[in-house]
GROMACS .gro file of C-alpha atoms in nm:
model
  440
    1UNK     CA    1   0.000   0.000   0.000
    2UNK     CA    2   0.144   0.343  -0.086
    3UNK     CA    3   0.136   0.641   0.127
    4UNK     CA    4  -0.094   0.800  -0.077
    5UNK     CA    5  -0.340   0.465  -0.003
    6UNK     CA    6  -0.275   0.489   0.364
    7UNK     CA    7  -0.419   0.847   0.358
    8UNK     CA    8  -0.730   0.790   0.149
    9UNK     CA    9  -0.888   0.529   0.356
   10UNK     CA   10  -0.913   0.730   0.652
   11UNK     CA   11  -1.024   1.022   0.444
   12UNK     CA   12  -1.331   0.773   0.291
   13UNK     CA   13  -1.431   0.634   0.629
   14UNK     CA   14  -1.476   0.988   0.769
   15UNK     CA   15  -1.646   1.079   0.451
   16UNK     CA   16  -1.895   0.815   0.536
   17UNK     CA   17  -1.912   0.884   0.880
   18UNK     CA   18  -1.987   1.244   0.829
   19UNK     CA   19  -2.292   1.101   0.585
   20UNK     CA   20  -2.431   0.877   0.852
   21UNK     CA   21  -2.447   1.147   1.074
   22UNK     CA   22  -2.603   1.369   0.834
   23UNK     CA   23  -2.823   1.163   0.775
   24UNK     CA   24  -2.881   1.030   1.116
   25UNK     CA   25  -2.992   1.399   1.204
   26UNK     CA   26  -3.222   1.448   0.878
   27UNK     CA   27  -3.424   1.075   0.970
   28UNK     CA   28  -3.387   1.213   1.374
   29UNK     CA   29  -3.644   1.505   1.233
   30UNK     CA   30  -3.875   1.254   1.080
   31UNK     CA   31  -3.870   1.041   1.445
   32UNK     CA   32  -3.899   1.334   1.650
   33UNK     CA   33  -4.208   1.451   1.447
   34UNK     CA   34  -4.374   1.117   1.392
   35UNK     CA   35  -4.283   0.990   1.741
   36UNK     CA   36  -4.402   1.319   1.911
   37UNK     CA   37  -4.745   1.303   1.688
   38UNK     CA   38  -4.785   0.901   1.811
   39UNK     CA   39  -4.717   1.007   2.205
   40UNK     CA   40  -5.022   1.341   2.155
   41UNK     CA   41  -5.269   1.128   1.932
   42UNK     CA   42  -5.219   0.829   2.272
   43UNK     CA   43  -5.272   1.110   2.514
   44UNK     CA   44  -5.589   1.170   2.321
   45UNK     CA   45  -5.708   0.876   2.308
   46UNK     CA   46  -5.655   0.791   2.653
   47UNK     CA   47  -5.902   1.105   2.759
   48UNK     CA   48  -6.144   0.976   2.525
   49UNK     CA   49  -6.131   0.639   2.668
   50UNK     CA   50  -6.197   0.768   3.017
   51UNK     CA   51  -6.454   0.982   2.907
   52UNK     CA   52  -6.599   0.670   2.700
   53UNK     CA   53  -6.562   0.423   3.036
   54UNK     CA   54  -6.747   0.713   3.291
   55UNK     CA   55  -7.013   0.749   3.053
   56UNK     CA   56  -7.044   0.370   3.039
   57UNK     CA   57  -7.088   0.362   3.409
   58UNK     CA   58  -7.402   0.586   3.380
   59UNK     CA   59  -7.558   0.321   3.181
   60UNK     CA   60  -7.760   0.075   3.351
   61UNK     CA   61  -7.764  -0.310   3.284
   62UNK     CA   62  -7.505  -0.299   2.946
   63UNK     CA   63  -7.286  -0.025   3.015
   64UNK     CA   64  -7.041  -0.285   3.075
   65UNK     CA   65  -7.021  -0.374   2.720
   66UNK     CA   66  -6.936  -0.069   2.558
   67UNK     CA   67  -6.542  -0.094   2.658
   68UNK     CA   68  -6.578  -0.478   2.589
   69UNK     CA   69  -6.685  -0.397   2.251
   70UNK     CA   70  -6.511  -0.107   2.213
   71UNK     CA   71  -6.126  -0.255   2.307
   72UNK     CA   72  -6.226  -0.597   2.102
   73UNK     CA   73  -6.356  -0.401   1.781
   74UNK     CA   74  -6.025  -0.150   1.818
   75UNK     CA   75  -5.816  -0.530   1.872
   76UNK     CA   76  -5.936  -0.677   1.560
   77UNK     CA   77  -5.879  -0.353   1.357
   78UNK     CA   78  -5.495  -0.373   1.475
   79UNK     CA   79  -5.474  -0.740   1.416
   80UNK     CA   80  -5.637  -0.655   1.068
   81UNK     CA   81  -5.374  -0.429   1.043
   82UNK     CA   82  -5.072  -0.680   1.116
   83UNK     CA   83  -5.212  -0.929   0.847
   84UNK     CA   84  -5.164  -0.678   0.583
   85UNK     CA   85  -4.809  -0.590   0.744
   86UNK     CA   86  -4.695  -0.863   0.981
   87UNK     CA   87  -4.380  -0.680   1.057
   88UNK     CA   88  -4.600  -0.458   1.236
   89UNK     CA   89  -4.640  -0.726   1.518
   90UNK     CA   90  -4.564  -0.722   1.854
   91UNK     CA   91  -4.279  -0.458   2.038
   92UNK     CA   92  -4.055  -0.417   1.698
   93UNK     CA   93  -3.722  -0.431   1.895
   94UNK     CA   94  -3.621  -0.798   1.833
   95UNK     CA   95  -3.699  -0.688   1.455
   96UNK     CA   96  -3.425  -0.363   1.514
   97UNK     CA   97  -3.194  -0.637   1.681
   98UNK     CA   98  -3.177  -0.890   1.397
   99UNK     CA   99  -3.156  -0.634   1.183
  100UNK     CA  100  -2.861  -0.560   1.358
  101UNK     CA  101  -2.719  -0.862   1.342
  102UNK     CA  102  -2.765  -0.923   0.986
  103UNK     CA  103  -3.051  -1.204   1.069
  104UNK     CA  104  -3.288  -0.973   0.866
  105UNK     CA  105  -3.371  -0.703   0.651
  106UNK     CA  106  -3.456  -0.336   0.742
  107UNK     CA  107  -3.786  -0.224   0.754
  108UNK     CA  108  -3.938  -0.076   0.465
  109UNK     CA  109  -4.119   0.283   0.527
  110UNK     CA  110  -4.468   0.095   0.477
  111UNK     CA  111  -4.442  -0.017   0.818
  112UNK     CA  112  -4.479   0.334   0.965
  113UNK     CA  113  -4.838   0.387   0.908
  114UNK     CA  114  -4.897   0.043   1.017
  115UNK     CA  115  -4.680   0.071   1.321
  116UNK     CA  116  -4.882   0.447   1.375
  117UNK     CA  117  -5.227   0.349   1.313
  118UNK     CA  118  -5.204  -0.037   1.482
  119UNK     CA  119  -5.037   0.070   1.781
  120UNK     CA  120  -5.281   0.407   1.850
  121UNK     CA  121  -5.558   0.138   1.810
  122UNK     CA  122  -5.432  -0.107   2.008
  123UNK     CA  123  -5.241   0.075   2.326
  124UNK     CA  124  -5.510   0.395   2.263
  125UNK     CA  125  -5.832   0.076   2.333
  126UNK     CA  126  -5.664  -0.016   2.679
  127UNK     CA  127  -5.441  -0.329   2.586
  128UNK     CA  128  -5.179  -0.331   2.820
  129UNK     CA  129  -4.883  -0.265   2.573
  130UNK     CA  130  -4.596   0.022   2.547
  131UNK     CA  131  -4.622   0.326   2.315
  132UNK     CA  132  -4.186   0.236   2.288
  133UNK     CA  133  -4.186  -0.104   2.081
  134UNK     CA  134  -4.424   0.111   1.786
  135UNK     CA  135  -4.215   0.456   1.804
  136UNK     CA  136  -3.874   0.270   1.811
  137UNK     CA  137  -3.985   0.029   1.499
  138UNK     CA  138  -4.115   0.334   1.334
  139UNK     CA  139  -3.761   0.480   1.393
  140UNK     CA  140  -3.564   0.194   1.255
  141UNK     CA  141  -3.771   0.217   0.931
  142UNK     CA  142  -3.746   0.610   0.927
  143UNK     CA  143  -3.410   0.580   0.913
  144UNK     CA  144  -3.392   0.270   0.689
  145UNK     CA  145  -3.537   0.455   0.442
  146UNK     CA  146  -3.340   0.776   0.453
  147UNK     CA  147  -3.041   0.528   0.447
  148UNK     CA  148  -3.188   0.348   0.113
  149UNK     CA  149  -3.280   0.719  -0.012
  150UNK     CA  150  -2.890   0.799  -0.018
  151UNK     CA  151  -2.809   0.498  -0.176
  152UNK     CA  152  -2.623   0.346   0.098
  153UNK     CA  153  -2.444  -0.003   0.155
  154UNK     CA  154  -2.690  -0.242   0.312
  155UNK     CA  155  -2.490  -0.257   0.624
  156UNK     CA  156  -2.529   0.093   0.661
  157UNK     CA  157  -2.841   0.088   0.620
  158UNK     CA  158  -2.879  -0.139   0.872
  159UNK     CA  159  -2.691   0.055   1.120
  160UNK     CA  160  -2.881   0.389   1.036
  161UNK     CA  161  -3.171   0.216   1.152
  162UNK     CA  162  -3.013   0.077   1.486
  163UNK     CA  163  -2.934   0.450   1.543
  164UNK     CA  164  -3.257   0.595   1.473
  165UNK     CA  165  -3.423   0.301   1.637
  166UNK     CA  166  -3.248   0.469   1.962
  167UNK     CA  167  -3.417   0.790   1.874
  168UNK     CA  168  -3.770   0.646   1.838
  169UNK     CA  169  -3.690   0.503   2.183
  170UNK     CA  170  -3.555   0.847   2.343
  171UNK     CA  171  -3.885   1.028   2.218
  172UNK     CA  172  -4.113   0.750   2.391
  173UNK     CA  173  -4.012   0.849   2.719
  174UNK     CA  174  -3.841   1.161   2.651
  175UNK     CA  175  -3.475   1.025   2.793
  176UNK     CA  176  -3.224   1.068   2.512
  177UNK     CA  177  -2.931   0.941   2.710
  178UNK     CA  178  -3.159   0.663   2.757
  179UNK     CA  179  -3.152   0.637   2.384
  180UNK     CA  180  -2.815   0.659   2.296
  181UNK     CA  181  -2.785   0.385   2.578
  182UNK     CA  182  -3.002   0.161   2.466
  183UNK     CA  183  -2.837   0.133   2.081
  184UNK     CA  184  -2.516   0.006   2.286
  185UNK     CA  185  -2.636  -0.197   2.550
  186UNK     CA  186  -2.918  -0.367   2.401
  187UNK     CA  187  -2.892  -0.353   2.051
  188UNK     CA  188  -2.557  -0.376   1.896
  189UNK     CA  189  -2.400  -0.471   2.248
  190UNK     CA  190  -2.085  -0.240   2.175
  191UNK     CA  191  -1.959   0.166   2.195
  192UNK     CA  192  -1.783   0.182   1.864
  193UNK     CA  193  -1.777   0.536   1.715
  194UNK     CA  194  -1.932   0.456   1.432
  195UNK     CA  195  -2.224   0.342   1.594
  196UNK     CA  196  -2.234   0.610   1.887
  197UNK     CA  197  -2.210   0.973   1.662
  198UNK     CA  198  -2.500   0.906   1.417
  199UNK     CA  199  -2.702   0.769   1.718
  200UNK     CA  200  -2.622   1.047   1.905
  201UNK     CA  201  -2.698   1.300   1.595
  202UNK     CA  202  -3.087   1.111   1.522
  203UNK     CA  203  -3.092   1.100   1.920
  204UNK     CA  204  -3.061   1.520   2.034
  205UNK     CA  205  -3.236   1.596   1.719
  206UNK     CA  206  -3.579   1.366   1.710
  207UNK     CA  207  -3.616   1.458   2.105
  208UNK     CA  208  -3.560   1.805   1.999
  209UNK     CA  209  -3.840   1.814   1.696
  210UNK     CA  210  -4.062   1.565   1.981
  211UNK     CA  211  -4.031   1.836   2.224
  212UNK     CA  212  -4.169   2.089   2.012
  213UNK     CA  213  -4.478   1.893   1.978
  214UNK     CA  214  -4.544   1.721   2.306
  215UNK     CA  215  -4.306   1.982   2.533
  216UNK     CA  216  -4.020   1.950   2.720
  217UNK     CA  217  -4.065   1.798   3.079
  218UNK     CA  218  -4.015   1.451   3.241
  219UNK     CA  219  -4.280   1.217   3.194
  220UNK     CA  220  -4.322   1.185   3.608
  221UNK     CA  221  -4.360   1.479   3.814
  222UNK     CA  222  -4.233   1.372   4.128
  223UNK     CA  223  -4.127   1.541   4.445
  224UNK     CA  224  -3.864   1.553   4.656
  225UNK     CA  225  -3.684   1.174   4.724
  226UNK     CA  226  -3.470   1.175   5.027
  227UNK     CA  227  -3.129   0.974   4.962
  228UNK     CA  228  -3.218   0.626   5.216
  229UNK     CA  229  -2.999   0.550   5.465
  230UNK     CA  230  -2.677   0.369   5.348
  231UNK     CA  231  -2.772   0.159   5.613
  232UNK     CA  232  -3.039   0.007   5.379
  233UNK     CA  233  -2.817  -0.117   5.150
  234UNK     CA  234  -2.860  -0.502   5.182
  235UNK     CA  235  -3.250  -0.455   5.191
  236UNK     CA  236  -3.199  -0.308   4.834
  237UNK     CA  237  -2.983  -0.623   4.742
  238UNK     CA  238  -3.234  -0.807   4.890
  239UNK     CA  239  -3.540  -0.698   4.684
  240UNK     CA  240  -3.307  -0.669   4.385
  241UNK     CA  241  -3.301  -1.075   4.404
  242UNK     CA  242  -3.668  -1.095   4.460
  243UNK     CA  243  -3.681  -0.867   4.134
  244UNK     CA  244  -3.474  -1.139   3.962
  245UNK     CA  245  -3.681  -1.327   4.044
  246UNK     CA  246  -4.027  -1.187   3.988
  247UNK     CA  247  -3.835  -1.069   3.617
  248UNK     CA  248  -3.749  -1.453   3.580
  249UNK     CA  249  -4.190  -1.601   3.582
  250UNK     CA  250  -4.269  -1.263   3.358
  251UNK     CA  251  -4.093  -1.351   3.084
  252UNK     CA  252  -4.212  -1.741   3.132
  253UNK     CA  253  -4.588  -1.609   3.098
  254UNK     CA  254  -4.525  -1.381   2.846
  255UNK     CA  255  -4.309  -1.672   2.606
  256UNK     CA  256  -4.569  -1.930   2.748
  257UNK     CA  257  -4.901  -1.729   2.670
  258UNK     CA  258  -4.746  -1.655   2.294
  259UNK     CA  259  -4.698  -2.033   2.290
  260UNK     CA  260  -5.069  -2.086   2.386
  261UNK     CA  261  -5.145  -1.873   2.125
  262UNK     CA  262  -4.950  -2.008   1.863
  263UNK     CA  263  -5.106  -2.375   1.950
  264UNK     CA  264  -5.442  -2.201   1.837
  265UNK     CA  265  -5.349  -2.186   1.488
  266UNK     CA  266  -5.702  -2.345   1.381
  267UNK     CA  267  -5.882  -2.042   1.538
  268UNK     CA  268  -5.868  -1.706   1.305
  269UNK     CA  269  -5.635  -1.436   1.455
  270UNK     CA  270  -5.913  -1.228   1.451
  271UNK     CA  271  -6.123  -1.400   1.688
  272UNK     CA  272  -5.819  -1.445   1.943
  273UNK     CA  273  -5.775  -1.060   1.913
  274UNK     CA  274  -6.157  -1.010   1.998
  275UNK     CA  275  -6.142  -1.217   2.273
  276UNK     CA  276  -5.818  -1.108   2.424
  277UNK     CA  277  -5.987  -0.744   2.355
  278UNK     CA  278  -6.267  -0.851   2.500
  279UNK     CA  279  -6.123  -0.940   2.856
  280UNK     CA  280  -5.899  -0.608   2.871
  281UNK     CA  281  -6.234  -0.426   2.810
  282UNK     CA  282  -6.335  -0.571   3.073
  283UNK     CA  283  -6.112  -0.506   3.298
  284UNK     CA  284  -6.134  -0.139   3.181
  285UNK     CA  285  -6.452  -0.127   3.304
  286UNK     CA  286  -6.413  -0.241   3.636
  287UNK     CA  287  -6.146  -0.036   3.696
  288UNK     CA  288  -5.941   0.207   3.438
  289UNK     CA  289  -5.553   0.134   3.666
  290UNK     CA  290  -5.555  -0.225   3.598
  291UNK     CA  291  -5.551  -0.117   3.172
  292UNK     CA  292  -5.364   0.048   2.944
  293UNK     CA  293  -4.971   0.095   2.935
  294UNK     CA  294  -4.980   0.198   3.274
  295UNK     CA  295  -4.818   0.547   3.324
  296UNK     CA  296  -5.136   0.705   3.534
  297UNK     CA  297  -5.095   0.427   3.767
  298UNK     CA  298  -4.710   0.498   3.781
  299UNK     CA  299  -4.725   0.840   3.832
  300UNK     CA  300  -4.966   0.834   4.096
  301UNK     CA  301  -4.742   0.566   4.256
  302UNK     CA  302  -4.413   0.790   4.241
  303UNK     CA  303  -4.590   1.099   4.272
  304UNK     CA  304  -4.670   1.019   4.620
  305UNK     CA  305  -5.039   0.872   4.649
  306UNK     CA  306  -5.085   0.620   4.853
  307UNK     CA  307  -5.256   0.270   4.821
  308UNK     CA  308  -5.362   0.014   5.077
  309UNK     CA  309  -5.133  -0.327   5.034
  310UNK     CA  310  -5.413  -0.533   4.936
  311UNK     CA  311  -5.495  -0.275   4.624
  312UNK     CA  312  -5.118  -0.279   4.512
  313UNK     CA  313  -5.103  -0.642   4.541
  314UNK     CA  314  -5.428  -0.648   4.334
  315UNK     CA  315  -5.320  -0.417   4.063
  316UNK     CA  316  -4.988  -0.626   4.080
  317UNK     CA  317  -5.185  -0.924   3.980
  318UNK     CA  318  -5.359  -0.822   3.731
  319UNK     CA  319  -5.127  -0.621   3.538
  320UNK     CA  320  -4.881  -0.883   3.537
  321UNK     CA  321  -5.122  -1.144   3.336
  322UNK     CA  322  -5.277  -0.887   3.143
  323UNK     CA  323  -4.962  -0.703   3.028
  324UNK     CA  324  -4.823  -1.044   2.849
  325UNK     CA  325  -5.202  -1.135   2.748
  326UNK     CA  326  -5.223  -0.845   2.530
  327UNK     CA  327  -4.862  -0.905   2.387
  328UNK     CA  328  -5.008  -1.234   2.257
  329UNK     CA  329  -5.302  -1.042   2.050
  330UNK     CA  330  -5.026  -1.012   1.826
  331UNK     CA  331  -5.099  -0.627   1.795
  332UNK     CA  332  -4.809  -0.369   1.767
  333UNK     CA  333  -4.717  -0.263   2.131
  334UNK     CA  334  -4.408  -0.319   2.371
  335UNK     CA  335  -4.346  -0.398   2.687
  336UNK     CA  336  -4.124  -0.130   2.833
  337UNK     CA  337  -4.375   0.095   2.998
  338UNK     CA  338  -4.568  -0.162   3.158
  339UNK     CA  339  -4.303  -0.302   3.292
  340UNK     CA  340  -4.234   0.011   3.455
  341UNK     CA  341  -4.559   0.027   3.596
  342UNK     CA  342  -4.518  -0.331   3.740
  343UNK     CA  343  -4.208  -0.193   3.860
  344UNK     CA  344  -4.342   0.042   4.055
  345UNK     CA  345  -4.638  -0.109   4.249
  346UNK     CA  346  -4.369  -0.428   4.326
  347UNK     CA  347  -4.135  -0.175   4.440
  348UNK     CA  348  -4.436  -0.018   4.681
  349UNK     CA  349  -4.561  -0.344   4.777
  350UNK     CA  350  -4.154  -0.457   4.940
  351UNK     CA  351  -4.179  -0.108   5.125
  352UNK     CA  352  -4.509  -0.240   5.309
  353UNK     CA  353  -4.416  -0.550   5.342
  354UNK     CA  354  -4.047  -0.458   5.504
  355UNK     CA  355  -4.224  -0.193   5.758
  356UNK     CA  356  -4.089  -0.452   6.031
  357UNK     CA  357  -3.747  -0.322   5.931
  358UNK     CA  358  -3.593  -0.036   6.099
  359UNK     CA  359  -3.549   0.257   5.877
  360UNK     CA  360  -3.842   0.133   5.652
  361UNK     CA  361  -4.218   0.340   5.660
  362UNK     CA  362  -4.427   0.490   5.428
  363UNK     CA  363  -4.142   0.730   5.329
  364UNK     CA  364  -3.939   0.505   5.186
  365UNK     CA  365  -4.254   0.418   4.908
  366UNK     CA  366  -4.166   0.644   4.677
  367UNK     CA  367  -3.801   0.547   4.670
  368UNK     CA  368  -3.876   0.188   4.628
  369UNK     CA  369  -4.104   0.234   4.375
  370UNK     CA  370  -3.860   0.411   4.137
  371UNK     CA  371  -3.609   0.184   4.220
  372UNK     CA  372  -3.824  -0.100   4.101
  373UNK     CA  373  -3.884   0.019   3.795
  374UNK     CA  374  -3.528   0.026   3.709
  375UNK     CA  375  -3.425  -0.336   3.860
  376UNK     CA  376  -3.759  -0.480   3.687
  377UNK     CA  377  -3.656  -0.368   3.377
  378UNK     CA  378  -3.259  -0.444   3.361
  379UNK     CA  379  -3.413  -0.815   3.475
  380UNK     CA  380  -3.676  -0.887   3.259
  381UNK     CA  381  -3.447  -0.622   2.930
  382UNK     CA  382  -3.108  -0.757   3.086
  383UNK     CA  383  -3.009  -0.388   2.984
  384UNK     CA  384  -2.938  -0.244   3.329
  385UNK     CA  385  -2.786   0.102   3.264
  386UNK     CA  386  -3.080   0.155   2.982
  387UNK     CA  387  -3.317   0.108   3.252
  388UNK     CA  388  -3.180   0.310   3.523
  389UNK     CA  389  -3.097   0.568   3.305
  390UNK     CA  390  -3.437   0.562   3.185
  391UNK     CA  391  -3.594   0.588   3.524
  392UNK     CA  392  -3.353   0.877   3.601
  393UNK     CA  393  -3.445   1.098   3.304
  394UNK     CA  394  -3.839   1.021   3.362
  395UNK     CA  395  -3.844   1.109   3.717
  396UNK     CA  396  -3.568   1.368   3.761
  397UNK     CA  397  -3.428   1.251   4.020
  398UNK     CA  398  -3.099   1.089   4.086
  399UNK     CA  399  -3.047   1.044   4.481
  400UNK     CA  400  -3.182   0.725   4.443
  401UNK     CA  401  -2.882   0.632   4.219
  402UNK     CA  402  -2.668   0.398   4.471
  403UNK     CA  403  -2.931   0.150   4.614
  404UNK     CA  404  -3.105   0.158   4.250
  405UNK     CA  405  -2.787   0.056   4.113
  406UNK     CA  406  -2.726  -0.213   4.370
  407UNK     CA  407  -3.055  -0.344   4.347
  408UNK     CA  408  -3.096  -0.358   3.969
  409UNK     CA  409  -2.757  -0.530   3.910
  410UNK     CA  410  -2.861  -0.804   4.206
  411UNK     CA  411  -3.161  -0.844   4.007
  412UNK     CA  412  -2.982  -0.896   3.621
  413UNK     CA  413  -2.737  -1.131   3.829
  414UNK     CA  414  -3.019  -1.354   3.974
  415UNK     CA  415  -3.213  -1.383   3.651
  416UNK     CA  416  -2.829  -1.427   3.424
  417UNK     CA  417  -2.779  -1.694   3.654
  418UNK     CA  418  -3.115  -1.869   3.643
  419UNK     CA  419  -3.070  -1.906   3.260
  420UNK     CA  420  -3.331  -1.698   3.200
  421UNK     CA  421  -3.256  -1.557   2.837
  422UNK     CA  422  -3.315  -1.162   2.780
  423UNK     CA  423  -3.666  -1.147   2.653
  424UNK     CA  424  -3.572  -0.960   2.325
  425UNK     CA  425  -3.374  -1.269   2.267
  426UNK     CA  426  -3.611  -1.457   2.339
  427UNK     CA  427  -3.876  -1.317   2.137
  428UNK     CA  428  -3.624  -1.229   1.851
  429UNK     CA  429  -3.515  -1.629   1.792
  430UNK     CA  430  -3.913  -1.691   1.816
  431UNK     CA  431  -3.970  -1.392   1.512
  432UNK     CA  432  -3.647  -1.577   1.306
  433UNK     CA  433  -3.821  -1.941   1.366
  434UNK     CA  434  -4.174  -1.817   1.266
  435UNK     CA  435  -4.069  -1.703   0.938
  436UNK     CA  436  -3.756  -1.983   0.919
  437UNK     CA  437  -3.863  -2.272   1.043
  438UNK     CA  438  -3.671  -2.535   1.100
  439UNK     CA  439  -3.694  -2.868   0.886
  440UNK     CA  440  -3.904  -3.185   1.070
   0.00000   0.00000   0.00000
């Protein structure tokens, strides 16, 4: 190679690096835009369906069955939906990762609408699914597209989309460390420049255009949180293995109840959807907490209002078979902000049930609760510093940072050394088996 070779090659790589950037920040416009327009249109939509569910309490006898109609009809529709575009399914994220990978293709730009109008149906009805699994997917194929546009090598196109997957994900909850994060930890599982500038380009500038649109505040107002008592330190570790734990049987029911499903191939997708809608509707009705992706029932939990145990251990219950029931629909949705909710009434639930402890009262609720929504995530995500980082930049607060930090990597150590696989691995090997399947 001659000196003159030696100096080119650099100059082409930062040529192209400079162009994935570029165009990292043009497709971050499109996410923040589209993203911020899929977070106001579910904000809608849940007002409407409270309105709808109050007004269906003034009606005697069958006001029950307007929200069972209602969520099963809006079920169908997104199922309907997927048929016509069945990368629309499900969270989207084991789609980005393969992708990633090389175990698939990008995402064409068809799957936007699909991915906008699917998930406002299904998450805006009351399943209990994530506005993050649509916006991130939606990202991926944003930038995709803008990476096809410029006539880019396929493996840069696939890495434009990792990066503004990691934007679709920063709008969702308005964290764009969070996003950034997430492109290394989960995705692409490394910090290589090449991968961090363009995601950190789409990243600043999506949240940017998403803030404009939806404003600029973090998505839980909550109050002033103490720093606990260093003395509380192996309580923390403590419920961090319990969260390992508790991580460990959510992913079983949500792998087994998609295996349930699967086994009803004879029965029309359709009709599962109804009646999967059906029961959330339900639920709906009898109370509005137990639905939905769960962020009124987390904010009232870190924002300082108190439940008796036998409610939190109720809304527990519930939300922890109904969050994997609606993943099975087969509707798009993720599971990131429910799991925060679930989270966050666990976390409330170890603070009554450790009263007995010195140190431990009532005070200590919201602190626990934010905490558990970090470890319950990094167990069931196995993406620890996403997930604290995420709980951070929604809450605001950070003197919770040592025992969340403790607790959450006790928790990703319990379920690691369980065997319990990462559910986006999980679910990703299930997506590459459905459409490869292997020779009987």
């Amino acid at each position: 190679m001659t000196e003159d070779d030696g100096g080119t090659e650099p100059r082409d790589s930062n040529r192209g690096l400079s162009l994935l950037c570029l165009l990292a920040a043009v497709a971050g416009v499109g996410v923040g835009f589209v993203g911020g327009a899929f977070r106001w249109c579910l904000i809608r939509a849940d007002e409407l369906r409270r309105t709808i569910v109050n007004w269906a309490h003034h009606v005697p006898y069958v006001g029950w069955l307007v929200p069972v109609v209602l969520v099963a009809l809006c079920t169908v529709l997104a199922v309907l939906i997927v048929r016509r575009v069945p990368l629309a399914k499900g969270s989207g994220i084991q789609h980005v990762e393969a992708v990633s990978r090389g175990e698939a293709k990008p995402p064409g730009i068809n799957l936007v609408p699909a991915r906008f109008i699917g998930g406002l149906l299904a998450i805006g009805s009351g399943l209990v699914l994530g506005r993050e699994g649509p916006t991130v997917h939606m990202g991926a194929a944003i930038g995709a597209e803008a990476g096809r546009r410029a006539r880019l090598a396929e493996p840069d196109v696939a890495m434009l989309q990792t990066s503004t997957a990691g934007a679709g994900l920063a709008v969702a909850f308005n964290a764009p460390i969070a996003g950034a994060l997430f492109v290394c930890e989960e995705v692409t599982h490394s910090f290589r420049l090449r991968t961090v500038l363009p995601t950190l380009f789409g990243v600043s500038v999506a949240v940017g255009c998403a803030r404009l649109v939806i404003g600029d505040q973090p998505d839980f107002e909550v109050g002033t949180v103490p720093t606990p008592q260093l003395a509380l330190l192996p309580l923390f570790v403590v419920f961090g293995i319990l969260t390992g734990l508790l991580g460990i049987a959510y992913n079983r029911l949500i792998l087994g109840l998609l295996d349930a499903v699967a086994r009803l191939d004879r029965i029309p997708p359709t009709v599962i959807g109804a009646t999967i809608g059906a029961t959330i509707g339900l639920t709906l009705f009898l109370d509005p907490l137990a639905s939905g992706g769960g962020d009124v029932l987390a904010q009232m939990i870190v924002g300082g209002r108190t439940f008796v145990l036998p409610i939190l251990l109720l809304y527990l219950a519930v939300r922890f078979f109904t969050g994997p029931l609606s993943y099975a629909a087969g509707t798009p949705g993720g599971l990131f902000a429910p799991l925060l909710a679930l989270g966050a009434l666990w976390g409330s639930i170890f603070t009554g049930l450790s009263s007995f402890v010195p140190g431990v009262d009532a005070g200590l609720t919201v602190t626990m609760a934010t905490i558990g929504m970090a470890a319950f995530f990094g167990a069931v995500v196995r993406a620890p510093f996403t997930g604290i980082v995420i709980v951070v930049e929604m809450t605001a607060v950070t003197s919770t940072l040592i025992p969340m930090l403790a607790a959450t990597a006790a928790a990703v150590f319990v379920a690691t050394a369980a065997g319990s696989a990462p559910i986006y691995d999980s679910l990703r090997e299930r997506m590459l088996e459905t459409r490869h399947p292997p020779l009987r």
